[in-house]
Coordinates of C-alpha atoms in Angstrom, one line a residue:
M996 CA -4.7 8.7 23.1
N997 CA -1.9 11.6 22.2
L998 CA 1.9 10.9 21.0
T999 CA 5.1 12.9 20.5
P1000 CA 5.9 13.0 17.0
L1001 CA 9.3 11.1 16.9
R1002 CA 12.4 12.4 14.9
R1003 CA 9.8 15.6 13.2
R1004 CA 11.8 14.1 10.5
H1005 CA -22.8 13.2 4.1
R1006 CA -24.5 13.1 5.5
R1007 CA -23.4 11.9 1.6
C1008 CA -24.9 15.3 -1.1
G1009 CA -27.5 12.9 -1.9
N1010 CA -27.3 9.3 -4.1
Q1011 CA -24.5 9.5 -5.3
R1012 CA -24.3 6.2 -7.5
G1013 CA -25.2 7.3 -10.4
R1014 CA -21.4 8.6 -10.7
T1015 CA -20.3 5.6 -10.8
R1016 CA -22.1 4.7 -14.3
R1017 CA -20.0 1.7 -15.8
L1018 CA -19.0 2.5 -18.9
L1019 CA -18.2 -0.7 -20.1
A1020 CA -19.0 -4.3 -18.8
G1021 CA -15.6 -6.0 -19.1
V1022 CA -12.4 -3.7 -19.7
V1023 CA -12.5 -0.7 -21.9
A1024 CA -9.0 1.0 -23.3
V1025 CA -10.5 4.0 -24.1
A1026 CA -7.9 6.8 -25.9
L1027 CA -8.7 10.1 -24.4
T1028 CA -6.7 13.8 -25.2
T1029 CA -7.1 15.3 -22.1
A1030 CA -8.9 18.5 -22.5
A1031 CA -12.9 19.9 -24.6
C1032 CA -12.3 18.3 -27.1
G1033 CA -13.4 14.8 -26.8
G1034 CA -12.1 13.4 -29.7
G1035 CA -9.2 10.3 -30.4
A1036 CA -5.3 10.6 -29.1
D1037 CA -4.5 12.2 -32.9
Q1038 CA -6.8 15.3 -32.6
P1039 CA -5.6 18.5 -30.9
V1040 CA -5.8 19.5 -27.5
A1041 CA -8.4 21.9 -27.9
E1042 CA -12.2 22.6 -29.1
P1043 CA -11.3 21.3 -32.6
G1044 CA -12.9 24.6 -35.0
S1045 CA -11.7 27.1 -32.3
A1046 CA -9.2 30.1 -31.8
A1047 CA -7.7 28.1 -29.5
A1048 CA -6.7 25.0 -31.6
N1049 CA -5.0 26.6 -34.5
E1050 CA -3.5 29.5 -32.1
P1051 CA -0.2 29.5 -29.5
Q1052 CA -1.9 29.6 -25.6
A1053 CA -0.4 32.1 -23.0
V1054 CA 1.2 31.1 -20.2
T1055 CA 1.0 33.7 -17.9
D1056 CA 2.0 32.5 -14.7
V1057 CA 2.1 28.4 -14.3
L1058 CA 1.5 28.8 -10.7
A1059 CA -1.5 29.7 -10.7
T1060 CA -3.1 27.1 -11.4
R1061 CA -3.7 23.8 -9.7
T1062 CA -1.5 21.4 -11.5
G1063 CA 1.8 24.2 -11.2
T1064 CA 1.4 24.5 -7.3
G1065 CA 0.8 20.4 -7.3
I1066 CA 4.2 19.8 -10.0
A1067 CA 6.1 22.3 -7.9
S1068 CA 4.9 20.8 -4.3
A1069 CA 6.3 17.8 -5.6
G1070 CA 9.5 19.5 -6.5
G1071 CA 8.9 19.0 -10.7
D1072 CA 10.9 21.9 -13.0
L1073 CA 8.4 24.6 -14.1
S1074 CA 10.4 25.6 -17.2
A1075 CA 8.8 22.4 -18.2
F1076 CA 6.2 24.0 -19.3
S1077 CA 5.6 26.6 -22.7
P1078 CA 3.1 29.3 -23.3
D1079 CA 3.2 26.9 -27.5
Q1080 CA 1.0 24.7 -28.0
C1081 CA 1.5 21.3 -27.2
S1082 CA 2.1 18.6 -29.6
V1083 CA -0.3 15.7 -29.6
A1084 CA 1.8 13.7 -32.7
R1085 CA 4.3 13.9 -29.5
A1086 CA 3.0 13.3 -26.9
V1087 CA 3.2 11.1 -23.3
R1088 CA 1.0 8.8 -22.8
I1089 CA 0.6 6.9 -18.7
A1090 CA -1.7 4.7 -17.9
Y1091 CA -4.9 4.6 -15.2
L1092 CA -5.4 1.6 -14.7
G1093 CA -8.7 -0.3 -12.3
P1094 CA -11.7 -1.6 -10.9
D1095 CA -15.4 -1.1 -12.4
L1096 CA -16.2 1.4 -10.0
G1097 CA -20.1 1.0 -12.0
E1098 CA -20.1 -2.8 -10.6
F1099 CA -20.0 -1.8 -7.0
E1100 CA -22.9 -3.6 -6.2
E1101 CA -23.0 -6.5 -7.9
V1102 CA -20.1 -7.8 -5.0
G1103 CA -21.9 -6.3 -2.4
L1104 CA -20.4 -2.4 -1.8
G1105 CA -23.4 -1.2 -3.1
S1106 CA -23.1 1.5 -0.4
L1107 CA -19.8 2.3 -0.9
V1108 CA -19.8 6.2 -3.6
I1109 CA -16.5 6.2 -4.8
E1110 CA -16.0 8.5 -8.1
D1111 CA -13.7 6.8 -10.9
P1112 CA -10.3 8.2 -10.9
W1113 CA -9.9 9.0 -14.4
R1114 CA -11.9 11.3 -14.3
G1115 CA -9.9 13.2 -12.2
I1116 CA -6.9 12.5 -14.2
S1117 CA -8.8 13.8 -17.4
A1118 CA -9.1 17.0 -15.6
Y1119 CA -6.5 16.6 -14.3
L1120 CA -3.9 16.7 -18.2
T1121 CA -6.4 19.0 -19.3
E1122 CA -4.5 21.6 -18.3
V1123 CA -1.9 20.7 -17.9
N1124 CA -1.6 20.4 -21.2
A1125 CA -3.9 23.8 -21.8
N1126 CA -0.2 25.3 -21.0
G1127 CA 1.4 24.0 -22.6
G1128 CA 2.0 20.2 -22.1
I1129 CA 5.2 19.0 -20.8
H1130 CA 7.9 20.2 -22.4
G1131 CA 6.1 21.4 -25.3
R1132 CA 4.2 17.6 -25.1
C1133 CA 0.3 16.6 -24.4
V1134 CA 0.1 14.6 -21.6
Q1135 CA -2.2 12.0 -22.2
V1136 CA -3.8 9.3 -20.8
S1137 CA -6.1 5.6 -22.2
V1138 CA -8.6 4.2 -19.5
H1139 CA -8.0 0.5 -18.5
Q1140 CA -10.4 -0.8 -16.8
W1141 CA -11.2 -5.2 -14.5
S1142 CA -14.1 -6.3 -13.6
W1143 CA -14.6 -7.3 -9.7
T1144 CA -16.9 -9.9 -11.5
D1145 CA -14.4 -11.5 -14.3
P1146 CA -11.5 -11.2 -12.9
E1147 CA -9.5 -13.2 -15.7
S1148 CA -11.0 -12.0 -18.7
S1149 CA -10.2 -8.6 -18.0
F1150 CA -6.9 -9.1 -17.4
D1151 CA -6.2 -10.8 -20.1
K1152 CA -6.7 -7.4 -22.2
V1153 CA -5.3 -5.7 -20.6
C1154 CA -2.0 -7.4 -19.6
R1155 CA -2.4 -7.3 -24.0
A1156 CA -3.9 -4.1 -24.4
V1157 CA -2.3 -1.4 -22.4
P1158 CA 1.7 -2.0 -23.3
V1159 CA 1.0 -1.7 -26.9
V1160 CA 0.2 2.1 -25.6
E1161 CA 3.4 2.3 -25.0
P1162 CA 2.3 4.4 -21.1
I1163 CA 6.0 6.1 -20.2
V1164 CA 4.0 5.0 -16.3
V1165 CA 0.7 3.2 -15.3
I1166 CA -1.3 4.4 -12.8
N1167 CA -2.7 1.7 -10.8
L1168 CA -6.2 2.7 -8.4
F1169 CA -5.6 -1.0 -5.5
G1170 CA -3.0 -2.4 -6.6
D1171 CA -4.6 -6.0 -8.1
A1172 CA -1.8 -8.5 -7.4
R1173 CA -3.1 -10.0 -11.4
G1174 CA -2.1 -5.7 -13.1
V1175 CA 1.4 -5.8 -11.0
E1176 CA 2.3 -9.5 -12.2
C1177 CA 1.9 -8.7 -15.8
L1178 CA 2.8 -4.8 -16.5
A1179 CA 4.6 -4.3 -14.3
V1180 CA 6.6 -7.3 -14.3
E1181 CA 6.4 -9.2 -16.9
A1182 CA 5.7 -5.9 -19.5
E1183 CA 8.6 -3.6 -17.7
L1184 CA 6.2 -1.0 -17.3
P1185 CA 7.1 1.8 -14.1
M1186 CA 4.1 1.0 -11.9
L1187 CA 2.6 3.6 -9.6
G1188 CA 0.4 2.6 -6.9
L1189 CA -2.7 4.7 -6.1
Y1190 CA -4.3 2.9 -2.8
A1191 CA -1.8 0.4 -3.5
S1192 CA 0.2 -2.7 -1.5
V1193 CA 1.4 -5.3 -2.7
P1194 CA 3.7 -8.6 -1.5
A1195 CA 7.7 -8.0 -1.1
S1196 CA 7.8 -10.9 -3.8
L1197 CA 6.4 -9.4 -6.3
Q1198 CA 7.8 -5.9 -4.9
R1199 CA 11.9 -7.0 -5.9
R1200 CA 9.9 -8.5 -8.9
S1201 CA 9.3 -5.9 -10.1
R1202 CA 13.4 -4.8 -10.3
G1203 CA 12.4 -0.9 -9.3
R1204 CA 9.7 0.1 -11.6
L1205 CA 7.0 -0.2 -8.6
F1206 CA 6.2 1.9 -6.2
L1207 CA 4.0 2.3 -3.6
D1208 CA 1.8 4.7 -2.1
D1209 CA 1.3 3.4 1.0
G1210 CA 3.9 0.1 0.8
T1211 CA 4.7 -3.7 0.5
A1212 CA 2.4 -5.5 2.8
G1213 CA 5.6 -6.0 5.2
Y1214 CA 5.9 -3.3 5.6
L1215 CA 3.0 -1.9 6.8
L1216 CA 2.6 -4.8 9.3
A1217 CA 5.5 -3.8 10.4
N1218 CA 4.3 0.6 11.1
S1219 CA 1.1 -1.2 12.0
I1220 CA 2.1 -2.5 15.5
E1221 CA 5.1 -0.8 15.9
V1222 CA 2.9 2.6 15.7
A1223 CA 0.0 0.4 18.1
R1224 CA 3.1 -0.4 20.2
R1225 CA 3.9 3.6 21.0
S1226 CA -0.1 4.9 20.8
A1227 CA -1.2 2.8 23.7
I1228 CA -3.8 0.6 21.2
F1229 CA -2.2 -2.3 22.8
A1230 CA 0.2 -2.8 26.0
E1231 CA 3.6 -5.3 26.0
G1232 CA 2.0 -8.0 27.7
D1233 CA -1.5 -8.3 25.8
K1234 CA -2.5 -11.0 23.6
T1235 CA -2.5 -10.3 19.8
G1236 CA -3.3 -12.7 16.8
L1237 CA -2.3 -12.0 13.0
L1238 CA -4.5 -12.5 9.8
Y1239 CA -2.9 -12.3 6.6
G1240 CA -3.4 -13.9 3.5
P1241 CA -3.0 -13.3 -0.4
P1242 CA -4.1 -10.0 -2.0
V1243 CA -6.7 -9.4 -4.5
G1244 CA -5.9 -11.0 -7.7
A1245 CA -3.5 -13.0 -6.1
P1246 CA -2.7 -14.9 -10.0
P1247 CA -3.7 -19.5 -8.7
S1248 CA 0.8 -19.8 -9.3
W1249 CA 1.0 -18.3 -6.3
Q1250 CA 1.8 -20.4 -3.3
D1251 CA -0.8 -20.1 -1.0
N1252 CA 0.1 -20.2 2.2
I1253 CA 1.9 -16.8 0.7
G1254 CA 2.4 -14.4 4.0
R1255 CA 5.8 -16.8 4.2
D1256 CA 7.0 -14.2 2.0
F1257 CA 6.7 -11.3 3.8
D1258 CA 10.4 -11.3 5.2
Q1259 CA 8.2 -8.4 8.0
V1260 CA 5.7 -11.3 8.8
E1261 CA 8.3 -13.9 9.9
M1262 CA 10.5 -11.4 12.0
V1263 CA 7.3 -10.7 13.4
T1264 CA 5.4 -14.0 13.9
G1265 CA 9.3 -15.1 15.4
S1266 CA 8.6 -13.3 18.2
S1267 CA 6.8 -13.3 21.1
L1268 CA 3.9 -11.0 19.8
F1269 CA 1.3 -13.3 18.1
I1270 CA 0.6 -16.4 20.8
P1271 CA 0.6 -20.0 19.1
G1272 CA -2.7 -21.4 17.8
T1273 CA -3.6 -17.7 16.4
I1274 CA -1.0 -16.9 13.3
T1275 CA -4.8 -17.4 10.9
H1276 CA -3.5 -17.3 7.4
V1277 CA -6.0 -17.2 4.6
P1278 CA -6.8 -19.8 2.1
R1279 CA -6.3 -18.3 -1.3
K1280 CA -9.3 -20.0 -3.3
F1281 CA -11.3 -17.4 0.1
G1282 CA -10.3 -14.1 -2.5
Q1283 CA -12.2 -14.3 -5.2
L1284 CA -14.7 -11.2 -5.7
D1285 CA -17.3 -13.0 -7.8
L1286 CA -18.0 -14.9 -4.4
L1287 CA -18.8 -11.3 -2.4
G1288 CA -21.7 -10.5 -5.0
A1289 CA -23.0 -14.2 -3.5
E1290 CA -21.6 -13.4 0.3
D1291 CA -23.7 -10.0 0.3
R1292 CA -26.9 -11.9 -0.6
V1293 CA -27.2 -14.2 1.3
R1294 CA -26.4 -12.6 4.7
L1295 CA -22.4 -14.8 5.7
L1296 CA -21.5 -14.6 9.0
E1297 CA -24.4 -11.7 9.5
S1298 CA -25.6 -11.5 12.9
D1299 CA -29.3 -10.3 15.1
L1300 CA -31.1 -11.2 11.4
T1301 CA -35.4 -11.0 11.5
T1302 CA -37.0 -14.0 11.0
A1303 CA -38.2 -12.5 7.0
E1304 CA -34.7 -12.1 6.5
Q1305 CA -33.2 -14.9 7.0
A1306 CA -35.7 -16.5 5.1
A1307 CA -34.9 -14.2 2.3
A1308 CA -31.5 -15.6 2.8
A1309 CA -31.4 -19.4 2.3
N1310 CA -33.6 -18.5 0.1
E1311 CA -31.0 -17.5 -1.7
L1312 CA -28.4 -19.5 -0.7
S1313 CA -30.7 -22.6 -2.5
G1314 CA -30.2 -20.1 -5.8
L1315 CA -26.3 -21.1 -5.8
S1316 CA -24.8 -23.7 -7.1
A1317 CA -23.5 -26.1 -5.6
S1318 CA -19.3 -25.0 -5.4
E1319 CA -20.5 -22.0 -5.3
R1320 CA -22.4 -23.1 -1.6
S1321 CA -19.2 -25.3 -0.8
V1322 CA -17.3 -21.8 -1.0
L1323 CA -19.4 -19.9 1.5
G1324 CA -19.6 -22.3 3.7
E1325 CA -16.0 -23.4 4.1
I1326 CA -15.8 -19.5 4.4
E1327 CA -17.7 -19.5 7.1
Q1328 CA -17.1 -22.5 9.2
F1329 CA -13.3 -21.6 8.4
Y1330 CA -13.8 -17.9 10.2
L1331 CA -15.7 -18.9 12.6
D1332 CA -13.3 -21.6 13.9
A1333 CA -10.6 -19.0 13.8
A1334 CA -12.8 -16.3 15.6
V1335 CA -13.0 -19.0 18.6
E1336 CA -9.5 -19.2 19.1
H1337 CA -8.8 -16.0 19.3
R1338 CA -11.3 -15.4 21.8
D1339 CA -10.3 -18.9 23.5
S1340 CA -6.8 -18.0 23.5
G1341 CA -7.0 -14.8 25.1
V1342 CA -6.5 -12.3 22.5
V1343 CA -6.8 -8.9 23.0
A1344 CA -5.9 -7.7 19.8
V1345 CA -6.0 -8.3 15.8
F1346 CA -4.0 -7.7 13.4
A1347 CA -3.9 -7.7 9.6
T1348 CA -2.6 -7.6 7.0
A1349 CA -5.6 -9.6 4.5
P1350 CA -7.4 -8.0 2.2
W1351 CA -10.7 -5.7 3.3
F1352 CA -13.2 -8.6 2.8
E1353 CA -11.7 -10.7 4.1
L1354 CA -11.1 -8.7 7.2
R1355 CA -14.3 -8.5 7.1
R1356 CA -15.5 -11.6 7.9
M1357 CA -13.3 -11.9 11.2
M1358 CA -15.3 -8.9 12.5
R1359 CA -19.3 -10.3 11.6
A1360 CA -17.4 -14.3 13.1
A1361 CA -16.6 -12.3 15.9
E1362 CA -19.5 -10.6 16.2
R1363 CA -21.3 -14.1 15.7
I1364 CA -19.1 -15.1 19.1
G1365 CA -19.5 -12.0 21.3
W1366 CA -16.4 -11.3 20.8
R1367 CA -15.2 -7.8 20.2
P1368 CA -11.2 -7.6 19.5
R1369 CA -9.2 -4.7 18.6
W1370 CA -9.2 -4.8 15.3
I1371 CA -5.8 -3.2 14.3
A1372 CA -5.0 -2.9 10.3
S1373 CA -3.1 -0.7 8.1
D1374 CA -4.0 1.5 4.6
I1375 CA -3.5 -2.7 3.6
Q1376 CA -7.4 -2.5 3.8
G1377 CA -9.1 0.3 3.4
A1378 CA -10.2 1.7 6.0
T1379 CA -14.4 2.3 5.2
L1380 CA -14.1 -1.2 2.5
T1381 CA -13.7 -2.7 5.1
L1382 CA -16.5 -0.5 7.3
T1383 CA -18.7 -1.3 5.2
G1384 CA -20.8 -4.1 6.4
A1385 CA -18.7 -4.4 9.4
P1386 CA -20.9 -4.6 12.3
P1387 CA -20.9 -2.0 14.9
A1388 CA -19.8 -2.1 17.5
Q1389 CA -16.7 -3.5 16.4
A1390 CA -16.7 -1.3 13.9
D1391 CA -15.9 0.5 17.7
N1392 CA -12.6 -1.0 17.8
F1393 CA -11.8 -0.8 15.3
F1394 CA -7.8 1.3 14.4
L1395 CA -5.9 2.0 11.4
V1396 CA -2.4 3.1 11.1
S1397 CA -2.9 5.3 8.3
A1398 CA -0.8 8.2 6.1
R1399 CA -4.0 9.3 4.5
R1400 CA -6.4 11.8 5.4
A1401 CA -8.3 11.5 8.2
A1402 CA -11.5 12.9 9.9
G1403 CA -11.1 16.7 10.7
D1404 CA -7.9 17.1 9.4
P1405 CA -7.3 20.8 7.1
Q1406 CA -8.6 21.4 3.5
T1407 CA -5.6 22.3 1.8
E1408 CA -5.6 25.2 -1.2
L1409 CA -4.5 21.9 -3.1
D1410 CA -6.9 20.1 -2.3
R1411 CA -9.8 21.9 -2.8
G1412 CA -7.8 23.2 -5.9
C1413 CA -8.5 19.8 -6.8
V1414 CA -11.7 19.2 -6.0
G1415 CA -12.2 22.7 -8.1
L1416 CA -10.5 21.5 -11.2
R1417 CA -12.5 18.9 -11.1
N1418 CA -16.3 20.6 -11.4
A1419 CA -14.3 22.9 -14.1
A1420 CA -13.6 19.6 -16.2
P1421 CA -16.5 20.4 -19.7
D1422 CA -19.9 17.7 -20.1
E1423 CA -18.9 15.5 -16.8
E1424 CA -21.9 15.8 -14.1
S1425 CA -20.6 17.7 -11.9
F1426 CA -18.2 16.9 -7.9
E1427 CA -20.5 17.5 -5.2
H1428 CA -19.0 15.0 -2.9
R1429 CA -18.3 16.5 0.4
H1430 CA -15.2 17.2 2.2
H1431 CA -13.2 14.4 3.4
T1432 CA -16.2 11.6 2.1
D1433 CA -15.0 8.4 0.2
A1434 CA -14.9 10.4 -3.0
W1435 CA -13.6 13.2 -2.0
S1436 CA -10.2 12.0 -0.1
V1437 CA -10.3 9.2 -3.5
L1438 CA -9.6 12.3 -6.0
V1439 CA -7.7 14.2 -3.5
A1440 CA -5.2 11.5 -3.5
T1441 CA -5.5 11.1 -7.3
C1442 CA -4.8 14.2 -7.6
D1443 CA -1.0 13.7 -5.1
S1444 CA -0.3 11.1 -7.8
L1445 CA -0.3 13.2 -10.5
D1446 CA 1.8 16.1 -8.5
V1447 CA 4.0 13.2 -8.1
T1448 CA 3.8 11.8 -11.6
L1449 CA 4.1 15.6 -13.2
S1450 CA 6.9 16.4 -10.8
A1451 CA 9.1 13.1 -12.3
L1452 CA 8.0 13.9 -16.7
S1453 CA 9.1 17.7 -16.1
R1454 CA 12.6 16.3 -14.5
I1455 CA 13.6 14.8 -18.0
S1456 CA 15.7 15.9 -20.0
G1457 CA 15.4 15.1 -23.3
P1458 CA 12.8 12.6 -25.4
P1459 CA 11.3 10.9 -21.7
S1460 CA 11.3 6.9 -21.6
T1461 CA 10.9 4.7 -18.9
E1462 CA 13.9 4.5 -17.7
A1463 CA 14.4 8.3 -17.2
F1464 CA 10.9 8.0 -15.4
V1465 CA 11.6 5.5 -12.8
T1466 CA 15.2 7.5 -12.4
Q1467 CA 13.9 10.9 -11.6
L1468 CA 10.4 9.3 -9.8
A1469 CA 12.6 7.4 -7.6
A1470 CA 13.5 11.1 -6.7
T1471 CA 10.8 12.4 -5.2
S1472 CA 9.7 13.8 -2.5
Y1473 CA 5.8 15.4 -1.0
E1474 CA 5.2 17.2 1.7
A1475 CA 0.9 17.0 1.8
G1476 CA -0.3 19.4 3.3
F1477 CA -2.2 17.4 5.6
G1478 CA 0.7 16.5 7.0
G1479 CA 1.3 13.2 5.0
R1480 CA 4.4 13.0 2.7
L1481 CA 5.4 9.8 0.2
G1482 CA 8.6 9.7 -0.9
F1483 CA 10.8 7.5 -2.5
G1484 CA 15.1 7.0 -2.8
P1485 CA 17.5 4.1 -3.5
D1486 CA 15.6 1.1 -2.9
D1487 CA 12.8 2.6 -1.3
F1488 CA 9.6 2.1 -3.1
S1489 CA 6.7 2.1 -0.6
G1490 CA 5.7 5.8 -0.7
A1491 CA 4.3 6.2 2.9
D1492 CA 6.3 8.0 5.6
R1493 CA 5.3 9.2 8.8
F1494 CA 2.0 7.4 10.0
R1495 CA -0.3 7.4 12.7
V1496 CA -3.3 6.5 14.3
L1497 CA -7.1 6.3 13.1
Q1498 CA -10.4 5.5 14.8
A1499 CA -13.5 5.1 13.5
D1500 CA -16.2 6.9 15.0
P1501 CA -19.5 4.9 13.4
G1502 CA -21.5 8.3 14.9
C1503 CA -19.6 10.5 12.1
V1504 CA -22.5 11.3 9.3
L1505 CA -19.4 11.9 6.3
D1506 CA -20.8 8.0 5.1
E1507 CA -23.3 5.6 6.3
W1508 CA -20.4 3.8 8.9
G1509 CA -18.8 6.6 10.0
C1510 CA -15.8 8.3 9.5
M1511 CA -11.9 8.0 10.6
R1512 CA -10.8 10.5 13.2
A1513 CA -7.1 10.7 13.6
V1514 CA -6.6 10.2 17.1
T1515 CA -2.7 10.2 17.3
D1516 CA 0.3 12.8 16.8
W1517 CA 2.5 11.7 13.1
L1518 CA 5.2 9.0 13.9
E1519 CA 8.3 8.2 11.6
P1520 CA 8.9 4.6 10.8
S1521 CA 11.7 3.4 13.3
A1522 CA 15.3 3.3 11.6
D1523 CA 15.5 -0.4 12.9
V1524 CA 12.3 -2.0 10.4
P1525 CA 13.2 -1.7 6.8
R1526 CA 11.8 0.2 4.6
E1527 CA 12.5 -3.1 1.4
D1528 CA 11.7 -6.4 2.2
G1529 CA 14.5 -8.5 1.5

């Protein structure tokens, strides 16, 4: 499928799982100087005792550095760099918030390899500070991690620890709802989501402090429908279903039927696109992350298990608590019933805004009953997460309407510079992941987010404040070399400005499940699709 643009406006390098080694169990809140010293927040920005620690570091050409070119490409003010050593005493702090990726094994994602983004962030800011910082101020990062297996306790600590640091912005990997709720809404801190989307209600409650590189759930759903229709993934008259539910980390106080808050979901479900009985809302209690490890061990909803595998799964099931067995049983029956209802209603394509593991459950249930529709997701899910452990026959029919990189995209100079910057970091293992593997894609997307963040910071005249930062970040427009565009504007906090259709290729050797390849050109959102819900 090829589409005319609208308004043109690994094989894995060995077992890399150790690269996501755990820093500390639960939550880590570590103030890092973003340079080679490895000392505390009050240390100089170069190796203590070295000549560089005491003498100005000349800047001959900021544009010759990866950070300089990236910040410039995002509209930054390169005069913000200085030939003098930056001041730690007047440092600007940012915070990184994300899950402990060392726990992937415990939640059934042991085959997925992603390096903790804070490593790339540290390397990036090291180069910024080596070139005088921003307006003479060093830029430092504090790292805060939450636990997949104990999210409640983790976020209690995170929500107390991050405001103490007084960051100018929080970079939040995956946009977990709890972190957004307590930091962007309650603590009123600016937040930039990395691989992130949230419901429109949460976006509105942030009052302009929350910026999402993907977008609100309603915005992404509306565009996945629009782009899928234009690219002939489904045709007018095809019967389609919808799977939606609350995001990861949704607080218990949120109403279960959170999908009603998605203005665009209401708009779409009020049309004839989805047939009655195939609009499936996932109960909030199914989203408990600590269930994922148990689900993986008991092989929930999986098909074609051998006798030995069935026996092992039954043994694992018998070792669970009564409450765990009960909820897993509910999940299994819920999805089998939903799959049967969709199949018997003649559904040929299913749109999804539910979290990745909910979509994977639906795919497994479909395989159990021999039903193979087209699955149409958006950047809400994360293709790799969805497809890790999905039945291969279902993955053949998986499409993603996405603003992200895909296998086959050119490797840009900025992307190569990002990987080189990460590999130049002292006292770190080398980054050896292949082009367009999961780890590679997350690293270069992290550099994109930092380009945007530091660009906004560089344009602030006078002492930086969160208010000034929000104003500058909202004015950002970033043209990525691979074809995507990340931009914000007045009342526009969904950053993805272009979309295309990617299709799963299970035969690709980049990752265990395959890879995603672009099958259309870039499309811009239709003018009649609201950029911000509400």
